[in-house]
Coordinates of C-alpha atoms in Angstrom, one line a residue:
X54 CA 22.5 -6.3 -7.5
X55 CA 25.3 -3.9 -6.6
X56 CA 23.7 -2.0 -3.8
X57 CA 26.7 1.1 -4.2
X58 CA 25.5 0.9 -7.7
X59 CA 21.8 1.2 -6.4
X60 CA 22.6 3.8 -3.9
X61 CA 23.6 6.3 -6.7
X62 CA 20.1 6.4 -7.6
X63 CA 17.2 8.1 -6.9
X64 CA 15.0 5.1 -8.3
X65 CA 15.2 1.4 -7.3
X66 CA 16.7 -0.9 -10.2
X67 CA 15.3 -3.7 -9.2
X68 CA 11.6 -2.4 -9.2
X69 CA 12.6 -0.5 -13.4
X70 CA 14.2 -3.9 -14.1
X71 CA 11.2 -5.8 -12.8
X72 CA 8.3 -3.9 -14.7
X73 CA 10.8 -3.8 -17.9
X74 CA 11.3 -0.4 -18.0
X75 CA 15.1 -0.1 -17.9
X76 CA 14.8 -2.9 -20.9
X77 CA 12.6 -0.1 -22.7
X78 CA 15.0 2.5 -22.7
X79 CA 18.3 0.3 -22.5
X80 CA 20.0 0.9 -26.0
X81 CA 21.9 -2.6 -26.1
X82 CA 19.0 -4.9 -24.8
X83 CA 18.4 -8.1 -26.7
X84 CA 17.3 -6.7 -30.7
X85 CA 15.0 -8.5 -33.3
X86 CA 15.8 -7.4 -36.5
X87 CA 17.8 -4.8 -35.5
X88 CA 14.8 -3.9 -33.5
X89 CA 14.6 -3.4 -29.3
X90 CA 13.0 -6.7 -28.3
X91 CA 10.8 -5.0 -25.8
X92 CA 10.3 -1.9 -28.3
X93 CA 8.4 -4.6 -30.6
X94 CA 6.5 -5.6 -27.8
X95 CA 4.9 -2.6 -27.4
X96 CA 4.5 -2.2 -30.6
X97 CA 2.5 -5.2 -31.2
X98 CA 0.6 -4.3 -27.8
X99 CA -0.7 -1.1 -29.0
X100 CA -1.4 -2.5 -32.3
X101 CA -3.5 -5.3 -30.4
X102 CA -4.9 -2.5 -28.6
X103 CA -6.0 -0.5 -31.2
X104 CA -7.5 -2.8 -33.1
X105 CA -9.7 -3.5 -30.5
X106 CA -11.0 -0.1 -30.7
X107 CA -11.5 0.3 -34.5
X108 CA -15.3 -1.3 -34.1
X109 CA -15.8 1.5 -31.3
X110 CA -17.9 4.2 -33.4
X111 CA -20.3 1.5 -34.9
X112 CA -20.6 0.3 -30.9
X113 CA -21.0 3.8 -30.1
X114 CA -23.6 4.0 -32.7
X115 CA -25.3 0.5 -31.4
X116 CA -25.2 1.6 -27.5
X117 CA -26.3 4.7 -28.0
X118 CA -29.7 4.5 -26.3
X119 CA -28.2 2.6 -23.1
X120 CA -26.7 5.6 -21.6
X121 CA -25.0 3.5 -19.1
X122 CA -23.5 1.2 -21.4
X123 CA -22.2 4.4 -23.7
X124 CA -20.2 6.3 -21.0
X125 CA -18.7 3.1 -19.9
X126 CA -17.5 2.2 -23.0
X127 CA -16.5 6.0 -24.8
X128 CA -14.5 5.7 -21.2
X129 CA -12.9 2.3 -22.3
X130 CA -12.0 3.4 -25.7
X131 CA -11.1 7.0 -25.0
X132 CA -8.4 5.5 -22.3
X133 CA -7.1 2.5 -25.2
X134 CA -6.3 5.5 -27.1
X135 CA -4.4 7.6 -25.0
X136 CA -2.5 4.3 -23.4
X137 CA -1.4 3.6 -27.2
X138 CA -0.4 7.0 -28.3
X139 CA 1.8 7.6 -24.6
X140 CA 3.6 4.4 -24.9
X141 CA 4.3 5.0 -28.9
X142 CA 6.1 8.2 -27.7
X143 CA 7.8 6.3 -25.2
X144 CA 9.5 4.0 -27.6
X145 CA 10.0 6.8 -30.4
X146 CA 11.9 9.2 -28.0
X147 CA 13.3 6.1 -26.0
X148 CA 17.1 7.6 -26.6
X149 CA 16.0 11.0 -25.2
X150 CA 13.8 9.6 -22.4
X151 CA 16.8 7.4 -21.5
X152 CA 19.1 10.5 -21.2
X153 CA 16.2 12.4 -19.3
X154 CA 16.3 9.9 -16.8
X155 CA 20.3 10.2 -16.1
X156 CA 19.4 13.5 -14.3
X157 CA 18.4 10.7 -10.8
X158 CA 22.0 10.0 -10.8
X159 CA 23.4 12.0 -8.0
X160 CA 26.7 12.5 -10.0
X161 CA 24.8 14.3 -12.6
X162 CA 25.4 17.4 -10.6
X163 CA 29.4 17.6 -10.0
X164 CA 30.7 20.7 -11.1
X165 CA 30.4 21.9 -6.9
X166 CA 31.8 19.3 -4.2
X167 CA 30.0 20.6 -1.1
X168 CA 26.5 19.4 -2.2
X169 CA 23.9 17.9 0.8
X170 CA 23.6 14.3 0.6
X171 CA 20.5 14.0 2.7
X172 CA 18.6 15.3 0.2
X173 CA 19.5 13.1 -2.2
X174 CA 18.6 10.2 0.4
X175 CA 15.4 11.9 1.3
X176 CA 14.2 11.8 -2.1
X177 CA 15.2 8.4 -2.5
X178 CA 13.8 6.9 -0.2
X179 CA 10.6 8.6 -0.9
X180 CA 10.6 7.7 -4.4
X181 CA 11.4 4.4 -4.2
X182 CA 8.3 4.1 -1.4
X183 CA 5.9 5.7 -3.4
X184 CA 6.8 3.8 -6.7
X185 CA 7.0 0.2 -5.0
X186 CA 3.4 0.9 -3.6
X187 CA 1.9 2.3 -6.4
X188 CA 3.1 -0.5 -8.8
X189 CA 1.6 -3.3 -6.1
X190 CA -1.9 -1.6 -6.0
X191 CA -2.5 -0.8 -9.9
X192 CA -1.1 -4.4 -10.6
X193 CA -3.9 -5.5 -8.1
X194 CA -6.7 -4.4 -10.4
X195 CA -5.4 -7.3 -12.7
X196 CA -6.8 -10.0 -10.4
X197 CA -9.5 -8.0 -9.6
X198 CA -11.0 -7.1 -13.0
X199 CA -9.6 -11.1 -14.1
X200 CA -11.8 -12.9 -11.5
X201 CA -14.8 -10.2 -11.3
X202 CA -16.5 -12.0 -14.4
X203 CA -15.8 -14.9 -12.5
X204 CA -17.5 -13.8 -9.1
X205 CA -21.0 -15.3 -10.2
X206 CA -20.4 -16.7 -13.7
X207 CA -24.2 -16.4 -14.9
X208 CA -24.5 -13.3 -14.3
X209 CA -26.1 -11.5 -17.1
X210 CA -25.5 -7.6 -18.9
X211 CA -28.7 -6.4 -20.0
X212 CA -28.3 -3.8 -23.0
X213 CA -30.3 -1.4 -24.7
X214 CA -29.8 -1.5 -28.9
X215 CA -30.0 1.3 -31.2
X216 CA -33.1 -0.3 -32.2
X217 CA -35.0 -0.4 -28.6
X218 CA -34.3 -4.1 -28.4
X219 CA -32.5 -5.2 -25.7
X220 CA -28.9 -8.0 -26.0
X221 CA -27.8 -9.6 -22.9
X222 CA -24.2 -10.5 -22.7
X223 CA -22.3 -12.7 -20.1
X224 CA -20.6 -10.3 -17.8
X225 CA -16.9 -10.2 -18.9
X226 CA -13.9 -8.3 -18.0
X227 CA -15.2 -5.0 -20.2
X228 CA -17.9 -6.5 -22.3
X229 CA -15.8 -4.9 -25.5
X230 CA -18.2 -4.5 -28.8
X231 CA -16.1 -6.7 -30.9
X232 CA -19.1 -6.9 -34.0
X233 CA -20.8 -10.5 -32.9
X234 CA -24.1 -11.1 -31.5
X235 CA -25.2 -12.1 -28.4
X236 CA -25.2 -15.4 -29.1
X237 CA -22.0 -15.8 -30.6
X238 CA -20.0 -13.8 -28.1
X239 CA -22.0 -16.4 -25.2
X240 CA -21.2 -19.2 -27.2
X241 CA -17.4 -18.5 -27.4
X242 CA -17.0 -16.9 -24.0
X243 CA -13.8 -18.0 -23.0
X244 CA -12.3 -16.7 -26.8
X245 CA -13.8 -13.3 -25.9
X246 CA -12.6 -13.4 -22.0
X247 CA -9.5 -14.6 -23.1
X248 CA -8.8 -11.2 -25.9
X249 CA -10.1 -9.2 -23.3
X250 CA -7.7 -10.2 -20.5
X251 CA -4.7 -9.6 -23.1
X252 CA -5.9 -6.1 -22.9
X253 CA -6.4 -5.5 -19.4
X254 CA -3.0 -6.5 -18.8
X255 CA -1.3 -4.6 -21.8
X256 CA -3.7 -1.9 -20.6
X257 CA -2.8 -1.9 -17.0
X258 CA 1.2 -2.4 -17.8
X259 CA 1.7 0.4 -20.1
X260 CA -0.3 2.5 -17.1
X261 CA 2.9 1.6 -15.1
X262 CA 5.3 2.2 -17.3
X263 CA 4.5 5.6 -18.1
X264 CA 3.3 6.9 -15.0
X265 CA 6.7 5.4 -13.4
X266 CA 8.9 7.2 -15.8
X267 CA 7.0 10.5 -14.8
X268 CA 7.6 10.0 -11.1
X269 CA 11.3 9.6 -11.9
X270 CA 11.9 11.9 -13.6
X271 CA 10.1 14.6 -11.5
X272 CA 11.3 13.4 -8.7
X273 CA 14.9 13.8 -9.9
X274 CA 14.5 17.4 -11.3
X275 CA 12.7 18.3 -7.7
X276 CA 15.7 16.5 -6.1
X277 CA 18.4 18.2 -8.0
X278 CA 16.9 22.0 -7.8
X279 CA 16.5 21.6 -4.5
X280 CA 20.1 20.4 -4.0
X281 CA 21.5 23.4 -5.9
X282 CA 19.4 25.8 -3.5
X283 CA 20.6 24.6 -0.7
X284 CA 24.4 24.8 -1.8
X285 CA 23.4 28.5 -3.2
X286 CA 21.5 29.6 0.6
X287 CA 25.1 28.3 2.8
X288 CA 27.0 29.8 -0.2
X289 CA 29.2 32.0 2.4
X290 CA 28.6 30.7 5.5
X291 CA 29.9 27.4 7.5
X292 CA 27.4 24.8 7.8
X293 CA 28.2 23.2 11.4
X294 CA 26.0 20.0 13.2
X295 CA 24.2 20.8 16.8
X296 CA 25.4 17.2 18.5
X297 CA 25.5 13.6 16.8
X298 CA 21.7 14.1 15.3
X299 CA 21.4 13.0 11.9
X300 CA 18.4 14.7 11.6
X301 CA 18.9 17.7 8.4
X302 CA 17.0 20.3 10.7
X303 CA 19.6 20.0 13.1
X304 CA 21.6 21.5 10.5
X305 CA 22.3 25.2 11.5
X306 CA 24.9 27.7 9.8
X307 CA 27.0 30.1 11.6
X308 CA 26.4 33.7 10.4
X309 CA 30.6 34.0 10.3
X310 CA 31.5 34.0 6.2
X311 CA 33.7 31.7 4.5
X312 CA 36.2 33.1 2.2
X313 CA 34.5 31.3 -0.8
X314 CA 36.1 31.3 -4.4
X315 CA 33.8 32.7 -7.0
X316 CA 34.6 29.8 -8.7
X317 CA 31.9 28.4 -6.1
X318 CA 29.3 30.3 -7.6
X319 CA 30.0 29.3 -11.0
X320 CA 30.2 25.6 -10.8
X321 CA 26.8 25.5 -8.6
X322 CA 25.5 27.9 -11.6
X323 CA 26.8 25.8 -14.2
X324 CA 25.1 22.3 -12.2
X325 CA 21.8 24.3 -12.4
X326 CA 21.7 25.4 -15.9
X327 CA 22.3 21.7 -16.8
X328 CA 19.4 20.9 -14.6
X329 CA 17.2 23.0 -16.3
X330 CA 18.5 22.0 -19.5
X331 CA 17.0 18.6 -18.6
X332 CA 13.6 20.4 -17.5
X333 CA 13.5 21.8 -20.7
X334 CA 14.0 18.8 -23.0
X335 CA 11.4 16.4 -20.5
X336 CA 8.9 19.5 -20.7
X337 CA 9.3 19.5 -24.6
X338 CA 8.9 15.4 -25.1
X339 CA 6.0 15.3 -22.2
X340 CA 3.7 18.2 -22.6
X341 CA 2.1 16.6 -25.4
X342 CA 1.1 13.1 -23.4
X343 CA 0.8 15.3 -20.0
X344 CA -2.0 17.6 -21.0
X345 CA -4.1 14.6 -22.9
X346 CA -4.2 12.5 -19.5
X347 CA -5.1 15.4 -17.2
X348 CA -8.1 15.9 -19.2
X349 CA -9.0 12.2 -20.0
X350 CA -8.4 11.3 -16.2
X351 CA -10.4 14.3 -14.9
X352 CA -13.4 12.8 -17.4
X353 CA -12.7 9.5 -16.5
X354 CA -14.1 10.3 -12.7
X355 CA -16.8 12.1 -13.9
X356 CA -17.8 8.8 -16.0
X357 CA -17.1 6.4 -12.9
X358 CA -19.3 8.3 -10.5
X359 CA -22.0 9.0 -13.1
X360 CA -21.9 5.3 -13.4
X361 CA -22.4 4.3 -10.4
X362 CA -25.0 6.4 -9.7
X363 CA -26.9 4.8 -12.6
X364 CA -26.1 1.4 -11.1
X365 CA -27.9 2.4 -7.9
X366 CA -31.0 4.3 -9.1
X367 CA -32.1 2.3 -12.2
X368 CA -33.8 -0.9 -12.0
X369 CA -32.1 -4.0 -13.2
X370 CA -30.0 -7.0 -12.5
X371 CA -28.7 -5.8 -8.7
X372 CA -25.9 -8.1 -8.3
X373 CA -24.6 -7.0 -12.6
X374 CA -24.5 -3.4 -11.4
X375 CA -22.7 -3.9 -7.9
X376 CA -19.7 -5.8 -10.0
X377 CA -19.4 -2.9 -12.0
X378 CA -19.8 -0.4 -9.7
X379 CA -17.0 -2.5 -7.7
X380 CA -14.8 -2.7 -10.5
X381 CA -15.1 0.7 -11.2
X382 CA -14.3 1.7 -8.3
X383 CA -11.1 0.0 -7.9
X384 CA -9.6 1.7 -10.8
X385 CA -10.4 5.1 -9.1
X386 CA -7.1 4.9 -6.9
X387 CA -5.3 4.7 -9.9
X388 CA -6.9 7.9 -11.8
X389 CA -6.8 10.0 -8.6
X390 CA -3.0 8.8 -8.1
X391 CA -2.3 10.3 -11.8
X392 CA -4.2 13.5 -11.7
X393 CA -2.9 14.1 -8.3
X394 CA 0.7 13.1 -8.6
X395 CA 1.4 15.1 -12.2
X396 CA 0.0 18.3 -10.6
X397 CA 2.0 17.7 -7.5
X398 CA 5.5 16.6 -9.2
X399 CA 4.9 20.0 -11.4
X400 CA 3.8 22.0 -9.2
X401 CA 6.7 21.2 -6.9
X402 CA 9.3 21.6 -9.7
X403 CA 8.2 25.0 -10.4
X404 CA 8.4 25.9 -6.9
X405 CA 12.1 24.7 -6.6
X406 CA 12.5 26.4 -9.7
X407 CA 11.5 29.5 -8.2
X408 CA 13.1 29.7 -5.1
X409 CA 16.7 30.0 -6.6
X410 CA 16.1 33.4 -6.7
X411 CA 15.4 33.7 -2.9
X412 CA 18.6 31.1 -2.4
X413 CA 20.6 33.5 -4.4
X414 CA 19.6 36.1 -2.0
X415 CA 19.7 34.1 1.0
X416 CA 23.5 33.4 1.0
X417 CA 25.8 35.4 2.7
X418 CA 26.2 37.6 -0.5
X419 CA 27.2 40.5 1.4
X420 CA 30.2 39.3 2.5
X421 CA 31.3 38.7 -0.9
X422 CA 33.7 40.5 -3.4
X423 CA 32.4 42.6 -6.1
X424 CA 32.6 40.2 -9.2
X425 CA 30.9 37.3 -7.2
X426 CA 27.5 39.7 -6.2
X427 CA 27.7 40.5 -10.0
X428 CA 27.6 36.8 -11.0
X429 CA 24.7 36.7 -8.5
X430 CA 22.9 39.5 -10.0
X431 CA 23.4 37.9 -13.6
X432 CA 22.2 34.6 -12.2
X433 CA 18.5 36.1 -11.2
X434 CA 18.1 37.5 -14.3
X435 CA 19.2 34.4 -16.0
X436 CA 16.8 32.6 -13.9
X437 CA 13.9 35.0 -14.5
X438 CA 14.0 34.9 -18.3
X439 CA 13.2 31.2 -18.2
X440 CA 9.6 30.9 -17.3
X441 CA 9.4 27.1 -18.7
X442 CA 6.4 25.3 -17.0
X443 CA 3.6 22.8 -18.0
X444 CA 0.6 25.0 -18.8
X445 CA -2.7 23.2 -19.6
X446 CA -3.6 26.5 -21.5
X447 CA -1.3 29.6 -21.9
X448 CA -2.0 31.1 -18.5
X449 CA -3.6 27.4 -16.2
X450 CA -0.5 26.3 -14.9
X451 CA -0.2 22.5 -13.3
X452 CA 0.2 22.8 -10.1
X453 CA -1.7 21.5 -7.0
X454 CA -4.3 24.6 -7.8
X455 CA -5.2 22.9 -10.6
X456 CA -6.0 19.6 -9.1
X457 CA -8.3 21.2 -6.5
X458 CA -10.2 22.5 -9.5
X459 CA -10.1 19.8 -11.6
X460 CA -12.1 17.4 -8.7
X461 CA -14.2 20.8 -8.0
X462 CA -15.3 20.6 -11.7
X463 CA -15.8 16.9 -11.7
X464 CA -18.0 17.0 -8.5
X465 CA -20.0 19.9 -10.0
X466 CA -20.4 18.2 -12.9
X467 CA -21.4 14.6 -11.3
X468 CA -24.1 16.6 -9.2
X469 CA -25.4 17.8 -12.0
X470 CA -25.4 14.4 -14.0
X471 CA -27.6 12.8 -10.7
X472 CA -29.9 15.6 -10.1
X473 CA -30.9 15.3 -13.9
X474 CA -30.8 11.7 -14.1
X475 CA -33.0 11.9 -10.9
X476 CA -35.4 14.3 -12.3
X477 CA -35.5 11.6 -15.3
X478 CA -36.1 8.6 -13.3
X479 CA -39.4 10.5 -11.1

């Protein structure tokens, strides 16, 4: 790989080439029937998927008196579903997802030549740390859900039928109700483990995919508004280094102005409007997969510690529930890394979105001639009329706030759960 090429990116291309995501959204990859190679892929993934979950009412239906049994598998299906309908909107807006994306190229921004650098590299480096470990440990739960049913291969699920009988199953990777009996789905365990490790892995790889675009993305859009503040707050003053530090916050600006064009002003404007331009467009294909996964996420934790509390206070097949619970309990990383990183990405754009207004104020505007403070005025109120954000309802904005509240909420409602599945059991 070019590293120049590589350095002109916020993300790593090897790590987007790796998982397949730059084959996703490359326009002139390989094509079947006309078709993106890796578009039919997914396709046929989420098809698979899906028709894994068309039994799930009737196993709803026939696991509804096993309580533990029913929030593990609504959980299950209710995350199939949203996996299938994020990655059908990545490959429908693929083309504008692909041109989202361009905004982590550091020459997306041009228009001004005096832009910081270390920002840029900052941001890189922090993105492509954060993405390299957060592919490694959700690509760990493969092996660890593949060999769990492998752990003690006897071991037995014991559940509770709509009819008060009880079914046991060999424990397998989810235990999916795929209409068979017992006996049948014992008989032909390897067929079963076998369609259930197809969909751990399709499951687990569109997890990556999508989640990886949203990091880029708003890490770029954080990048490049903070980038334009910075030019906007040493707009009219002379940025000058204390020694041969690299270090940024040994970066100090002398209070004596610069006779600055107000061409300047213009060209940093123009860079920012195209930045939001961008915000606007991701916001517009996003917000309808965002909103969905906050709220299936947050219910996801709620179902994995109401689980595990059942594991540990009803009677039964000790070494069944601890393999769960185990299980279980790997994937949390992964939920708490989603709810927490989409509030904080958001929340952080907003706040870089904000503070051009106190940038604008914070250059040396006073030292300026009379049609560049106008332009400055007209950029705040340009700013100020575009109150774009992701709102979970028309006033809940996603922001770290929210996060905070969301594992509030799921805590209150886990307590709740125990103390009444406690009061059950005495």
């Amino acid at each position: 790989m070019d590293t120049s090429r590589n350095m002109k990116y916020l993300y790593s291309l090897s790590l987007v080439k790796l998982i397949g995501l730059y084959q996703i959204l490359d326009p002139k990859n390989f094509r079947i029937y006309g078709f993106n190679a890796y578009h039919v892929g997914t396709v046929l993934s989420c098809v698979y998927i899906s028709a894994i979950c068309v039994p799930s009412p009737l196993g709803l239906y026939h696991w509804s008196n096993d309580l533990n049994a029913f929030v593990f598998y609504f959980g299950l299906v209710g995350n199939f579903v949203l996996t299938v309908f994020k990655m059908i909107n990545i490959v429908y807006y693929s083309e504008d997802i692909r041109k989202c994306v361009e905004i982590a190229r550091f020459g997306f921004i041009s228009s001004y030549q005096h832009y910081n650098m270390k920002i840029f590299k900052k941001w890189q480096k922090w993105l492509t740390r954060v993405s390299f470990v957060y592919v490694m440990t959700v690509s760990s739960l493969i092996v660890v859900w593949l060999i769990s049913p492998w752990v003690l291969n006897k071991t037995m699920v014991k559940i509770k039928n709509v009819d008060g009988s009880y079914s046991e199953y060999r424990m397998n990777i989810y235990n999916m109700y795929l209409m068979v009996t017992p006996q049948m789905y014992n008989e032909h365990y390897m067929l079963f483990y076998a369609i259930e490790a197809i969909l751990l892995v399709s499951f687990i790889y569109f997890q990556i995919v999508f989640d990886i675009i949203l990091i880029i993305i708003c890490s770029a859009l954080t990048c490049q508004l903070e980038i334009i503040c910075d030019a906007v707050q040493t707009l009219g003053y002379k940025r000058c280094q204390i020694g041969n530090d690299n270090d940024m916050e040994k970066n100090v600006m002398r209070s004596k102005a610069t006779h600055k064009k107000a061409n300047d002003l213009i060209n940093i404007i123009t860079d920012h409007q195209s930045v939001i331009k961008k915000l606007n467009d991701f916001y517009n294909i996003f917000r309808v997969m965002i909103l969905p996964q906050i709220l299936m996420v947050s219910n996801t934790h709620i179902q994995i510690w109401f689980i595990a509390s059942m594991n540990f206070m009803v009677s039964g097949d000790e070494t069944g529930n601890s393999i769960l619970s185990i299980k279980l309990f790997s994937a949390l990383p992964m939920f708490t890394f989603q709810l927490f990183m989409t509030c904080y990405l958001f929340g952080t754009i907003n706040e870089k979105k904000d503070s051009i207004i106190f940038a604008l104020y914070s250059s040396n505007w006073t030292e300026m001639d009379v049609e560049t403070k106008k332009q400055i005025m007209f950029a705040m109120k340009m700013n100020n009329t575009n109150n774009s954000k992701m709102k979970f309802t028309l006033t809940k904005i996603v922001n770290l706030e929210m996060f905070t509240s969301m594992m509030r909420m799921c805590y209150s409602i886990f307590s709740m759960l125990v103390n009444y599945n406690r009061n059950k059991t005495e």
